[in-house]
Structures are given as C-alpha cells and as structure tokens.
Short mmCIF file of N, CA and C in Angstrom, two decimals:
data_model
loop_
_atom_site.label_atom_id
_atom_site.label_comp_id
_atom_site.label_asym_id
_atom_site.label_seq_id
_atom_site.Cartn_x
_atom_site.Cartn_y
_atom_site.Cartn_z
N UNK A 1 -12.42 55.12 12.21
CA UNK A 1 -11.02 54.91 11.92
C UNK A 1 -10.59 53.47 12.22
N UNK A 2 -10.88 52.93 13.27
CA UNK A 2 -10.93 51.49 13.53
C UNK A 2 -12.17 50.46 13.52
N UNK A 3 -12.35 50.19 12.24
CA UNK A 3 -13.39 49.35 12.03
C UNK A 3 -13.79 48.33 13.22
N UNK A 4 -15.18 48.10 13.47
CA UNK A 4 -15.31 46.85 14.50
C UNK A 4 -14.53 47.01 15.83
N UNK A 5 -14.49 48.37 15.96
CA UNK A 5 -14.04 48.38 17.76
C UNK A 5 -14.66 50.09 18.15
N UNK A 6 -14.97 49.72 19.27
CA UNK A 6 -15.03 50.82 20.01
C UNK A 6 -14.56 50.91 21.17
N UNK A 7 -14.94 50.71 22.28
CA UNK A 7 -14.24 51.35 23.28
C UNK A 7 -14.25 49.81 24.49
N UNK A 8 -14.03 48.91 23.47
CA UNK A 8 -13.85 47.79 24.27
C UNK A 8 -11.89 46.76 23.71
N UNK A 9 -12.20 45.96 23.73
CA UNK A 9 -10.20 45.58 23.93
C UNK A 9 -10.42 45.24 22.59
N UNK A 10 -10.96 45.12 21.72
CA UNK A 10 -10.47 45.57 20.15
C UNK A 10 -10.11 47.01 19.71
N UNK A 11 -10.91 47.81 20.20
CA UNK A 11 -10.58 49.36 19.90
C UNK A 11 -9.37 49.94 20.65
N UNK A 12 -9.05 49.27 22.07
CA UNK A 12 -7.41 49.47 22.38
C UNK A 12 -6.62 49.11 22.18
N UNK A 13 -6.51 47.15 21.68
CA UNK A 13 -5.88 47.04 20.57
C UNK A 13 -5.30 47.70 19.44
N UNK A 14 -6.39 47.76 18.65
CA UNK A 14 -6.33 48.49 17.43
C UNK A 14 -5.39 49.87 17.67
N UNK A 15 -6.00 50.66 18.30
CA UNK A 15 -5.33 52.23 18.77
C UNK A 15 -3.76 51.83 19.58
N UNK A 16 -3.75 51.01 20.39
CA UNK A 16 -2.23 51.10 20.89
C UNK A 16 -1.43 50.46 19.39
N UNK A 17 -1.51 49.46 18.98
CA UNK A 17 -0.84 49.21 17.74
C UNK A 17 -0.67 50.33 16.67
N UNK A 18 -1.69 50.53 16.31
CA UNK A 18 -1.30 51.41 15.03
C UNK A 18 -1.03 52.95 15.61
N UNK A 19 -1.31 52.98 16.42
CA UNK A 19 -0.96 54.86 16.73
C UNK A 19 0.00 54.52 17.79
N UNK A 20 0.29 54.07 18.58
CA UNK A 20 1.54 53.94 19.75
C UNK A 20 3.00 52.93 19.47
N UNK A 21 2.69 51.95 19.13
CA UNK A 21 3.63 50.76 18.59
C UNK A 21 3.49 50.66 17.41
N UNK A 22 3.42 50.92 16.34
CA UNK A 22 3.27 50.05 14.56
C UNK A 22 4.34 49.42 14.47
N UNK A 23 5.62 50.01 15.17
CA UNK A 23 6.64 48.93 15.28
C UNK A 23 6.62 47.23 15.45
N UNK A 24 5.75 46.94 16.53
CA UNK A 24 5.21 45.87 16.83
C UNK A 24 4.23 45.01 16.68
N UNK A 25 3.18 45.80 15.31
CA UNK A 25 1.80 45.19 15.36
C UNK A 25 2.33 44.18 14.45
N UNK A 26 1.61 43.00 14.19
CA UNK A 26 1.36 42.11 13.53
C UNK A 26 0.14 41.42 13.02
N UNK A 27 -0.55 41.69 11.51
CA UNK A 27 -1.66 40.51 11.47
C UNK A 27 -2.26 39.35 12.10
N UNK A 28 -2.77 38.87 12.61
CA UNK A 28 -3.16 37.71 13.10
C UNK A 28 -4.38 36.95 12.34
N UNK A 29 -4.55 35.42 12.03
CA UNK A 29 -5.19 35.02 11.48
C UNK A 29 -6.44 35.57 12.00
N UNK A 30 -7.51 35.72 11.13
CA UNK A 30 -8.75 36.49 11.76
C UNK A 30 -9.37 34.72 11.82
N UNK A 31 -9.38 33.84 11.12
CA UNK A 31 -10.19 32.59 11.51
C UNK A 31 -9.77 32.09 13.11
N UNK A 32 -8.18 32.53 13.32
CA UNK A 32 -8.23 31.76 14.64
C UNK A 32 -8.04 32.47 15.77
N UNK A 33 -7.85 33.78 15.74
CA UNK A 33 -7.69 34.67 16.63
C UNK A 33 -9.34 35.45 16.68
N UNK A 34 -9.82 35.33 17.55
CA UNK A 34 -11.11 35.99 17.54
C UNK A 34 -11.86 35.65 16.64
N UNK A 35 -11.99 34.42 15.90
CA UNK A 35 -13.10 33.89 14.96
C UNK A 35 -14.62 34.09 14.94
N UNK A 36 -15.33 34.76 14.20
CA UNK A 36 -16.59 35.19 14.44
C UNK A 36 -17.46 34.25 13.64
N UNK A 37 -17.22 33.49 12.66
CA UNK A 37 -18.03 32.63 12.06
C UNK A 37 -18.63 33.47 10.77
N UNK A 38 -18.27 34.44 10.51
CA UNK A 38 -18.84 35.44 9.87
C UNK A 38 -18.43 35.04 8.21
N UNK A 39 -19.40 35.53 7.41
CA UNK A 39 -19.06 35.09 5.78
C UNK A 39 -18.05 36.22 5.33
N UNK A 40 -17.27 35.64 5.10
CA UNK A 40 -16.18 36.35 4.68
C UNK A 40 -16.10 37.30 2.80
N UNK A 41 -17.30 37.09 2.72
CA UNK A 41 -17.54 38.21 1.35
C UNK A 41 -19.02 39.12 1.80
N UNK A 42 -18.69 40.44 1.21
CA UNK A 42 -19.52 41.46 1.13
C UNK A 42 -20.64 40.19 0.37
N UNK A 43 -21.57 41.22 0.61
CA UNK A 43 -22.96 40.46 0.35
C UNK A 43 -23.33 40.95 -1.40
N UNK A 44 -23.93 40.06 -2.13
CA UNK A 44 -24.05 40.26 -3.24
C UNK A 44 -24.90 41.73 -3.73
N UNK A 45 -25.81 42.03 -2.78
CA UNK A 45 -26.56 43.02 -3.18
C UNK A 45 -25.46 44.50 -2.51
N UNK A 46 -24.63 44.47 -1.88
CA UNK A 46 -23.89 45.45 -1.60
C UNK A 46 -23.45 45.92 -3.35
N UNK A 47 -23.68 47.09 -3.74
CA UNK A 47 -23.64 47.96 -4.84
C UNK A 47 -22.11 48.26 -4.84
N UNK A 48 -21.62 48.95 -3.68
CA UNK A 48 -20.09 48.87 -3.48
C UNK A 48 -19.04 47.84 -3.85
N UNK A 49 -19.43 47.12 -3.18
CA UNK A 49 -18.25 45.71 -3.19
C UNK A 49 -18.86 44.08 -3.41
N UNK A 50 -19.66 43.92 -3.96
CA UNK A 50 -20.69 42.66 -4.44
C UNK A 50 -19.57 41.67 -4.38
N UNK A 51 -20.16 40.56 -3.42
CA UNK A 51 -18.84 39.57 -3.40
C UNK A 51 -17.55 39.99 -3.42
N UNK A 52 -16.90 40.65 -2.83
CA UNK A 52 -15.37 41.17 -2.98
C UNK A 52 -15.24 40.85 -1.11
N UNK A 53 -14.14 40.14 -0.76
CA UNK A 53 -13.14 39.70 0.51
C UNK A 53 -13.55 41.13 1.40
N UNK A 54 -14.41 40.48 2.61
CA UNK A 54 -14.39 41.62 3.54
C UNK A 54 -12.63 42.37 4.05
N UNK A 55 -11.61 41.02 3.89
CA UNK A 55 -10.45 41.72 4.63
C UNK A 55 -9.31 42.22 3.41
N UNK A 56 -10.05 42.23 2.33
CA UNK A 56 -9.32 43.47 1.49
C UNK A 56 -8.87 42.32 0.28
N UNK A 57 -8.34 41.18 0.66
CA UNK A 57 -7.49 39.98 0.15
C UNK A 57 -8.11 39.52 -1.31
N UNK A 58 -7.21 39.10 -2.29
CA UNK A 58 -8.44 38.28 -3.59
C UNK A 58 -9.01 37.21 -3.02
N UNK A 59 -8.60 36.25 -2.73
CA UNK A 59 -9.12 35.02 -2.43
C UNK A 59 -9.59 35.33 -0.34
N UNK A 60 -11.15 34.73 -0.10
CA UNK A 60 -11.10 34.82 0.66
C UNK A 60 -10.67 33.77 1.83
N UNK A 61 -10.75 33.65 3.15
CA UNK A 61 -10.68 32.65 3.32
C UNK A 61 -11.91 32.84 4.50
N UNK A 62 -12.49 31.56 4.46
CA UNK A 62 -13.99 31.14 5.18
C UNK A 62 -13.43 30.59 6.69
N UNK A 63 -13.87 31.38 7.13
CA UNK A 63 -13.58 30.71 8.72
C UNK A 63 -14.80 30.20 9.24
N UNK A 64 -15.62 29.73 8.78
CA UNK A 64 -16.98 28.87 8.74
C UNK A 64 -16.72 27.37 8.82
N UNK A 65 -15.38 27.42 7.84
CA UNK A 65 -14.86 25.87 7.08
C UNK A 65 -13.33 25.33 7.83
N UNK A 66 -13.36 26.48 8.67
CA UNK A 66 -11.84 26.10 10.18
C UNK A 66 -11.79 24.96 10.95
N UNK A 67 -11.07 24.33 11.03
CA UNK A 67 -10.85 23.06 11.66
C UNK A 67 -11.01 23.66 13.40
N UNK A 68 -12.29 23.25 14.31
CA UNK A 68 -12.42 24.07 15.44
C UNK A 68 -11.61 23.93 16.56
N UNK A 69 -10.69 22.95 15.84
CA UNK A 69 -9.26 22.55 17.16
C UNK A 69 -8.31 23.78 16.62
N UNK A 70 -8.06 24.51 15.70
CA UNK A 70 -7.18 25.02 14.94
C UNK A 70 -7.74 26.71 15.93
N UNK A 71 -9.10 26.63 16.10
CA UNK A 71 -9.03 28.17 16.83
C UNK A 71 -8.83 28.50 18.03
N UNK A 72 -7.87 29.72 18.69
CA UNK A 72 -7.41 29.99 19.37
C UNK A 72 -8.56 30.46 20.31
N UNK A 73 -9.19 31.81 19.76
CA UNK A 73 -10.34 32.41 20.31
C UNK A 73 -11.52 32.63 19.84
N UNK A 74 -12.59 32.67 20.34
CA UNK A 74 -13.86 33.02 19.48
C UNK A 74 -14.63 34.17 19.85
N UNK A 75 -15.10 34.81 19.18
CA UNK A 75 -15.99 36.10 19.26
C UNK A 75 -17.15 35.71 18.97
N UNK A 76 -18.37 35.39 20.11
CA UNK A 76 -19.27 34.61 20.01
C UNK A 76 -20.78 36.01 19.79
N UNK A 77 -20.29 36.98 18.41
CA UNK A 77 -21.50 37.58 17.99
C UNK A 77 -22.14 37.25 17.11
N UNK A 78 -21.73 36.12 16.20
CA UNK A 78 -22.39 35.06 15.17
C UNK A 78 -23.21 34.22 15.93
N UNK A 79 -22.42 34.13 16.42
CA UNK A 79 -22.41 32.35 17.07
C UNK A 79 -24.15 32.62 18.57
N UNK A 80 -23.86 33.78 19.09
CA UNK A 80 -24.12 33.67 20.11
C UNK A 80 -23.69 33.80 21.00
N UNK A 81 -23.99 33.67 22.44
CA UNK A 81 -23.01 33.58 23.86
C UNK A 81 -23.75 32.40 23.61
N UNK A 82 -22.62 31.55 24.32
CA UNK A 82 -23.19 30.41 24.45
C UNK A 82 -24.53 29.85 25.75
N UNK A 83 -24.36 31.14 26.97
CA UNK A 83 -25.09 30.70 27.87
C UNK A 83 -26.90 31.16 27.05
N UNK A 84 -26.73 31.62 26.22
CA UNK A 84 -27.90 31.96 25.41
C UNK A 84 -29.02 30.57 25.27
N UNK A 85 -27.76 29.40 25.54
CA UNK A 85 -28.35 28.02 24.74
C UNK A 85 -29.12 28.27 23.66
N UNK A 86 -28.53 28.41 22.83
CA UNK A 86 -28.83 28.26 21.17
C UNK A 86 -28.42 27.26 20.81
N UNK A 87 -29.15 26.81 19.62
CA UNK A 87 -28.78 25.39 19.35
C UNK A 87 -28.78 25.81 17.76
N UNK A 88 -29.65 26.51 17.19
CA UNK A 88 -29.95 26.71 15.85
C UNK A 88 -29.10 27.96 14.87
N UNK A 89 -28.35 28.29 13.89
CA UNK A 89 -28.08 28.98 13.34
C UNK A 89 -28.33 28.86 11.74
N UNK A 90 -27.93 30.28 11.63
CA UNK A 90 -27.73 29.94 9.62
C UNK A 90 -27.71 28.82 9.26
N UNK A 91 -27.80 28.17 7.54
CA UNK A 91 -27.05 27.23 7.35
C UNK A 91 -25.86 26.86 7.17
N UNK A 92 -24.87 28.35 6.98
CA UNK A 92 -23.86 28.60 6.39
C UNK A 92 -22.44 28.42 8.03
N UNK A 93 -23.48 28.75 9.17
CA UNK A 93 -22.73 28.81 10.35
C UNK A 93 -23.40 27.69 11.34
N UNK A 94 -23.81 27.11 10.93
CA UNK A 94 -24.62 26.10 11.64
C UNK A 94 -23.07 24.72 12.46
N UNK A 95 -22.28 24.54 11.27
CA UNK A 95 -21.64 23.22 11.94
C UNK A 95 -20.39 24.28 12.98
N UNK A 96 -19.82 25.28 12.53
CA UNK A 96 -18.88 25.88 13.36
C UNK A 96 -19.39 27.21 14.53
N UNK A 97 -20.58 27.26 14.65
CA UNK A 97 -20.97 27.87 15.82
C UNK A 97 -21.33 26.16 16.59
N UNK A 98 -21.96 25.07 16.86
CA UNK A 98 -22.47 24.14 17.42
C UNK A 98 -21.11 23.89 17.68
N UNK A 99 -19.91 23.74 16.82
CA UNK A 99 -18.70 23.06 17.48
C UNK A 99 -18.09 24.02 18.57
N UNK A 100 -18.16 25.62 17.94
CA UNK A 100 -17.35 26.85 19.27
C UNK A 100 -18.21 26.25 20.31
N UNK A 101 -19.86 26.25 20.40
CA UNK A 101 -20.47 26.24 21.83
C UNK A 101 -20.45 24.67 22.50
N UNK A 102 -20.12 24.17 21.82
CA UNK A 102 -19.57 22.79 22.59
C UNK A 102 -18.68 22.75 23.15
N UNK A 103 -17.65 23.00 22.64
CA UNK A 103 -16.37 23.45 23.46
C UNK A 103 -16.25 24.18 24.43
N UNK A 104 -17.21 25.11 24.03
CA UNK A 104 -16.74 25.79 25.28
C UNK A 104 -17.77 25.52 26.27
N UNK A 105 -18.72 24.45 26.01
CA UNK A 105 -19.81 23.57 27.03
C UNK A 105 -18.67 22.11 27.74
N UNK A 106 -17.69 21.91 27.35
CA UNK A 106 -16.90 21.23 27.21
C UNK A 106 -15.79 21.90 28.24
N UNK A 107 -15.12 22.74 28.04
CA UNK A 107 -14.71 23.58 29.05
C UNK A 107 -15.45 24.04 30.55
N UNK A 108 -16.56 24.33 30.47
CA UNK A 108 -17.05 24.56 31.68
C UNK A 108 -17.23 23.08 32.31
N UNK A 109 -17.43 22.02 31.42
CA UNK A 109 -17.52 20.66 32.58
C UNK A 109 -16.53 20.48 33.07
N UNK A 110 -15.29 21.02 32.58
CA UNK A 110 -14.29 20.21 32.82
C UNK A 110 -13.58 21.22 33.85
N UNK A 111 -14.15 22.48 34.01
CA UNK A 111 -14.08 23.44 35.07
C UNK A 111 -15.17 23.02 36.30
N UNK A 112 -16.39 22.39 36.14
CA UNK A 112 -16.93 22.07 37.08
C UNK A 112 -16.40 20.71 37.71
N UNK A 113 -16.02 20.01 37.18
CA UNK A 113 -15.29 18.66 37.62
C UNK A 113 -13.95 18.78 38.57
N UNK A 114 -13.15 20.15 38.21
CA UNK A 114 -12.08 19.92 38.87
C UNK A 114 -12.41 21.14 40.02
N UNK A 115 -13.74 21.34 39.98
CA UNK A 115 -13.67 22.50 41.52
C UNK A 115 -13.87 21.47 42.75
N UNK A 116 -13.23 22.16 43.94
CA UNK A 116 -13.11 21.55 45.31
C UNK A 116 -13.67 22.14 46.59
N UNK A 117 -14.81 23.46 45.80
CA UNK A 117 -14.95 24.18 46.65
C UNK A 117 -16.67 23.70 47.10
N UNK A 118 -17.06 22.88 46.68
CA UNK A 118 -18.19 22.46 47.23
C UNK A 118 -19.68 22.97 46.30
N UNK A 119 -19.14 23.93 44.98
CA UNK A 119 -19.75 24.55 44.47
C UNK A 119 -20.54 23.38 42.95
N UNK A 120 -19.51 22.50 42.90
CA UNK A 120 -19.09 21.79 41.79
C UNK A 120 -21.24 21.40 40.88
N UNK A 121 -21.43 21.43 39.70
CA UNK A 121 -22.47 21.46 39.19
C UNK A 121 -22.12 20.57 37.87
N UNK A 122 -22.36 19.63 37.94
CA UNK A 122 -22.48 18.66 36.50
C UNK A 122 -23.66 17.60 36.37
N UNK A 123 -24.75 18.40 35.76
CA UNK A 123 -25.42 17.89 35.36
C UNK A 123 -25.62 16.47 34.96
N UNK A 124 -26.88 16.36 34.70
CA UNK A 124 -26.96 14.60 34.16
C UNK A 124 -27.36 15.26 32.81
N UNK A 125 -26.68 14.45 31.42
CA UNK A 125 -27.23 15.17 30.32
C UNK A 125 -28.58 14.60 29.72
N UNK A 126 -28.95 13.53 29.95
CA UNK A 126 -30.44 12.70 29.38
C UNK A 126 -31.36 13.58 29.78
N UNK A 127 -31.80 14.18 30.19
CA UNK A 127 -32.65 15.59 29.90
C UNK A 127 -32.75 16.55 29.47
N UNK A 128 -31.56 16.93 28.99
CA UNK A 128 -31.15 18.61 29.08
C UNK A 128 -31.46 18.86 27.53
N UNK A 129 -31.18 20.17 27.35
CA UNK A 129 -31.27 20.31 25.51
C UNK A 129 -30.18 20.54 25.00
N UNK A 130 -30.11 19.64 24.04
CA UNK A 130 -28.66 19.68 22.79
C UNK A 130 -27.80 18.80 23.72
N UNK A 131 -27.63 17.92 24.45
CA UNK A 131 -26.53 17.53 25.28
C UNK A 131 -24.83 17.11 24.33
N UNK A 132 -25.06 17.37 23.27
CA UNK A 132 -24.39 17.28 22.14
C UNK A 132 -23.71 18.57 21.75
N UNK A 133 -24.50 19.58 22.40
CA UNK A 133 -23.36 20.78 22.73
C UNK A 133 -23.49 21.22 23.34
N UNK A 134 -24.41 20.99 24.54
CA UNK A 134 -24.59 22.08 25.55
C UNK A 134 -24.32 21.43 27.16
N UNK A 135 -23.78 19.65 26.78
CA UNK A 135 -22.92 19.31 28.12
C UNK A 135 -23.94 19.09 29.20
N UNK A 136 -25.33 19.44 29.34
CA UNK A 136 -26.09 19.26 30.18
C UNK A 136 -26.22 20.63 31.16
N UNK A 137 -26.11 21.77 30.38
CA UNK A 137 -25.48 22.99 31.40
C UNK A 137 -27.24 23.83 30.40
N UNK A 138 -27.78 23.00 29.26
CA UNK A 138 -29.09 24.05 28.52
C UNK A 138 -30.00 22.91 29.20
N UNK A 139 -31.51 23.32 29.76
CA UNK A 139 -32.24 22.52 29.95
C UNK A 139 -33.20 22.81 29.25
N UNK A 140 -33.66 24.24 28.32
CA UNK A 140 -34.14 24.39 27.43
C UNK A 140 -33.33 25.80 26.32
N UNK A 141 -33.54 25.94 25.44
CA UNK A 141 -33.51 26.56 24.37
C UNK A 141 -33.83 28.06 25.07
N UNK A 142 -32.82 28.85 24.68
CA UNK A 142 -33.24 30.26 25.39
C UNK A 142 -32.26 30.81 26.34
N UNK A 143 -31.71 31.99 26.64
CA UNK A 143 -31.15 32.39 28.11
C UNK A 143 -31.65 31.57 29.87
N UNK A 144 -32.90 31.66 29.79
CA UNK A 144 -33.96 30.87 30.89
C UNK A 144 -33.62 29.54 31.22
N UNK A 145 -32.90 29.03 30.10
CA UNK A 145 -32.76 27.51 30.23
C UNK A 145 -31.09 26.93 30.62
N UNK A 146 -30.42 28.13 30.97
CA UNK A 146 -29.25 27.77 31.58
C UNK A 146 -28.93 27.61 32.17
N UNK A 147 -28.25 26.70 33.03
CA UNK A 147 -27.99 26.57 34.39
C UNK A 147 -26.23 27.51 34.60
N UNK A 148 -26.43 28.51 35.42
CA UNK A 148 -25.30 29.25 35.53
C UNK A 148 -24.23 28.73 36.56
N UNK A 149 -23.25 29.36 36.28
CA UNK A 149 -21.96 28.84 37.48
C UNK A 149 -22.34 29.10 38.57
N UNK A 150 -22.13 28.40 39.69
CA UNK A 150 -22.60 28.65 40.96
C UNK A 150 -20.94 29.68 41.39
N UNK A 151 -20.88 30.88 42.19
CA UNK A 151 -19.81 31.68 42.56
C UNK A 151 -19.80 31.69 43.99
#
C-alpha cells in the first residue's frame, strides 16, 4: 500500500499522512527531499511501463542532473553509505553520488574541527583514497578503509 517503506520513517510518514492527517500532507520534491540518485524512468525492458516516469508524471525529472547545493536530504541506497568509501558508481550516477559523499565527507570535517572534547580526528589527505570526496576520512576503497568517529 505504501510503496518504498516499511516499517522505518518513510512507512510512518507515509501512514500518518495519508491515513491520519491527508489534511496536511504535502508533495515534496523527491530530487531534494530524500534524493536517491535513482533513474527516474521504468526500465526499457519493463513490459508494463517501458520508459514511462517512475512518479506517475509525463515529463520526468532526473535527480541525477540536481544542482547538489539545491538538496536538502539524501537517501544514500544508490549512492551508498558513504562510510562504505566508495568511490565508483554507474555512469549515469557517477557525478551526483561523488558530490552527496563529499559533502557529507565535508560535513564530518567540519564536525571534527569544531569538537573540543579531545576526540577531534582530521586526517592528513595526501594518502588517503579519493581525498576529493572522501576528506581524508577513506584510506582505502571498501567499509575496512574508514576511519570512524571516535565517541
């Protein structure tokens, strides 16, 4: 009944809006609210819907091709988690997954820079892998190669 959720905060989303409030729900851009990087047309060999707008719409719109200052949140199941250190994707998701995991490699420096608790971890990046999106936080390619938050 609710596509793409189960029993995590999309599926209570979804269920408090449309079954408790509909008064209050509202669309939200899917490129910038929870952006998945995802191709936004059924796949050609789908018999059903061959190239036809996963979100119902004629024209689709590609959140592949989103300006990555323009997104609010990301849903990193395209993309990856970023502590995955991935560096490589599709070709189609290649420039807007590298920009989500930069940013948010970009965010954690700038969370390690302003801690005072003695915990603080900022790498040197001339070693590390991808330092171009991974901030010096991947030292290799892989989950193994991350250096995690110290707590």
């Amino acid at each position: 009944q609710y596509p793409s959720s189960g029993m995590q905060i999309q599926g209570i989303c979804a269920y408090f809006y449309k079954e408790k409030h509909p008064e209050f729900a509202i669309e939200l851009n899917r490129c910038e609210i929870n952006s998945m990087a995802d191709n936004p047309n059924f796949n050609a060999n789908d018999k059903q819907k061959p190239n036809l707008c996963r979100d119902g719409r004629e024209k689709c719109e590609d959140c592949r091709e989103m300006d990555v200052s323009k997104i609010l949140s990301a849903h990193f199941t395209i993309c990856q988690k970023p502590w995955n250190c991935v560096s490589h994707w599709d070709l189609h998701s290649t420039k807007i997954c590298s920009q989500l995991h930069s940013e948010w490699f970009r965010i954690r420096r700038d969370f390690e820079e302003s801690r005072r608790d003695g915990s603080r971890q900022t790498p040197e990046m001339g070693g590390s892998h991808r330092p171009e999106i991974h901030f010096g936080y991947c030292i290799s390619s892989g989950q193994r190669g991350y250096i995690p938050i110290k707590v």
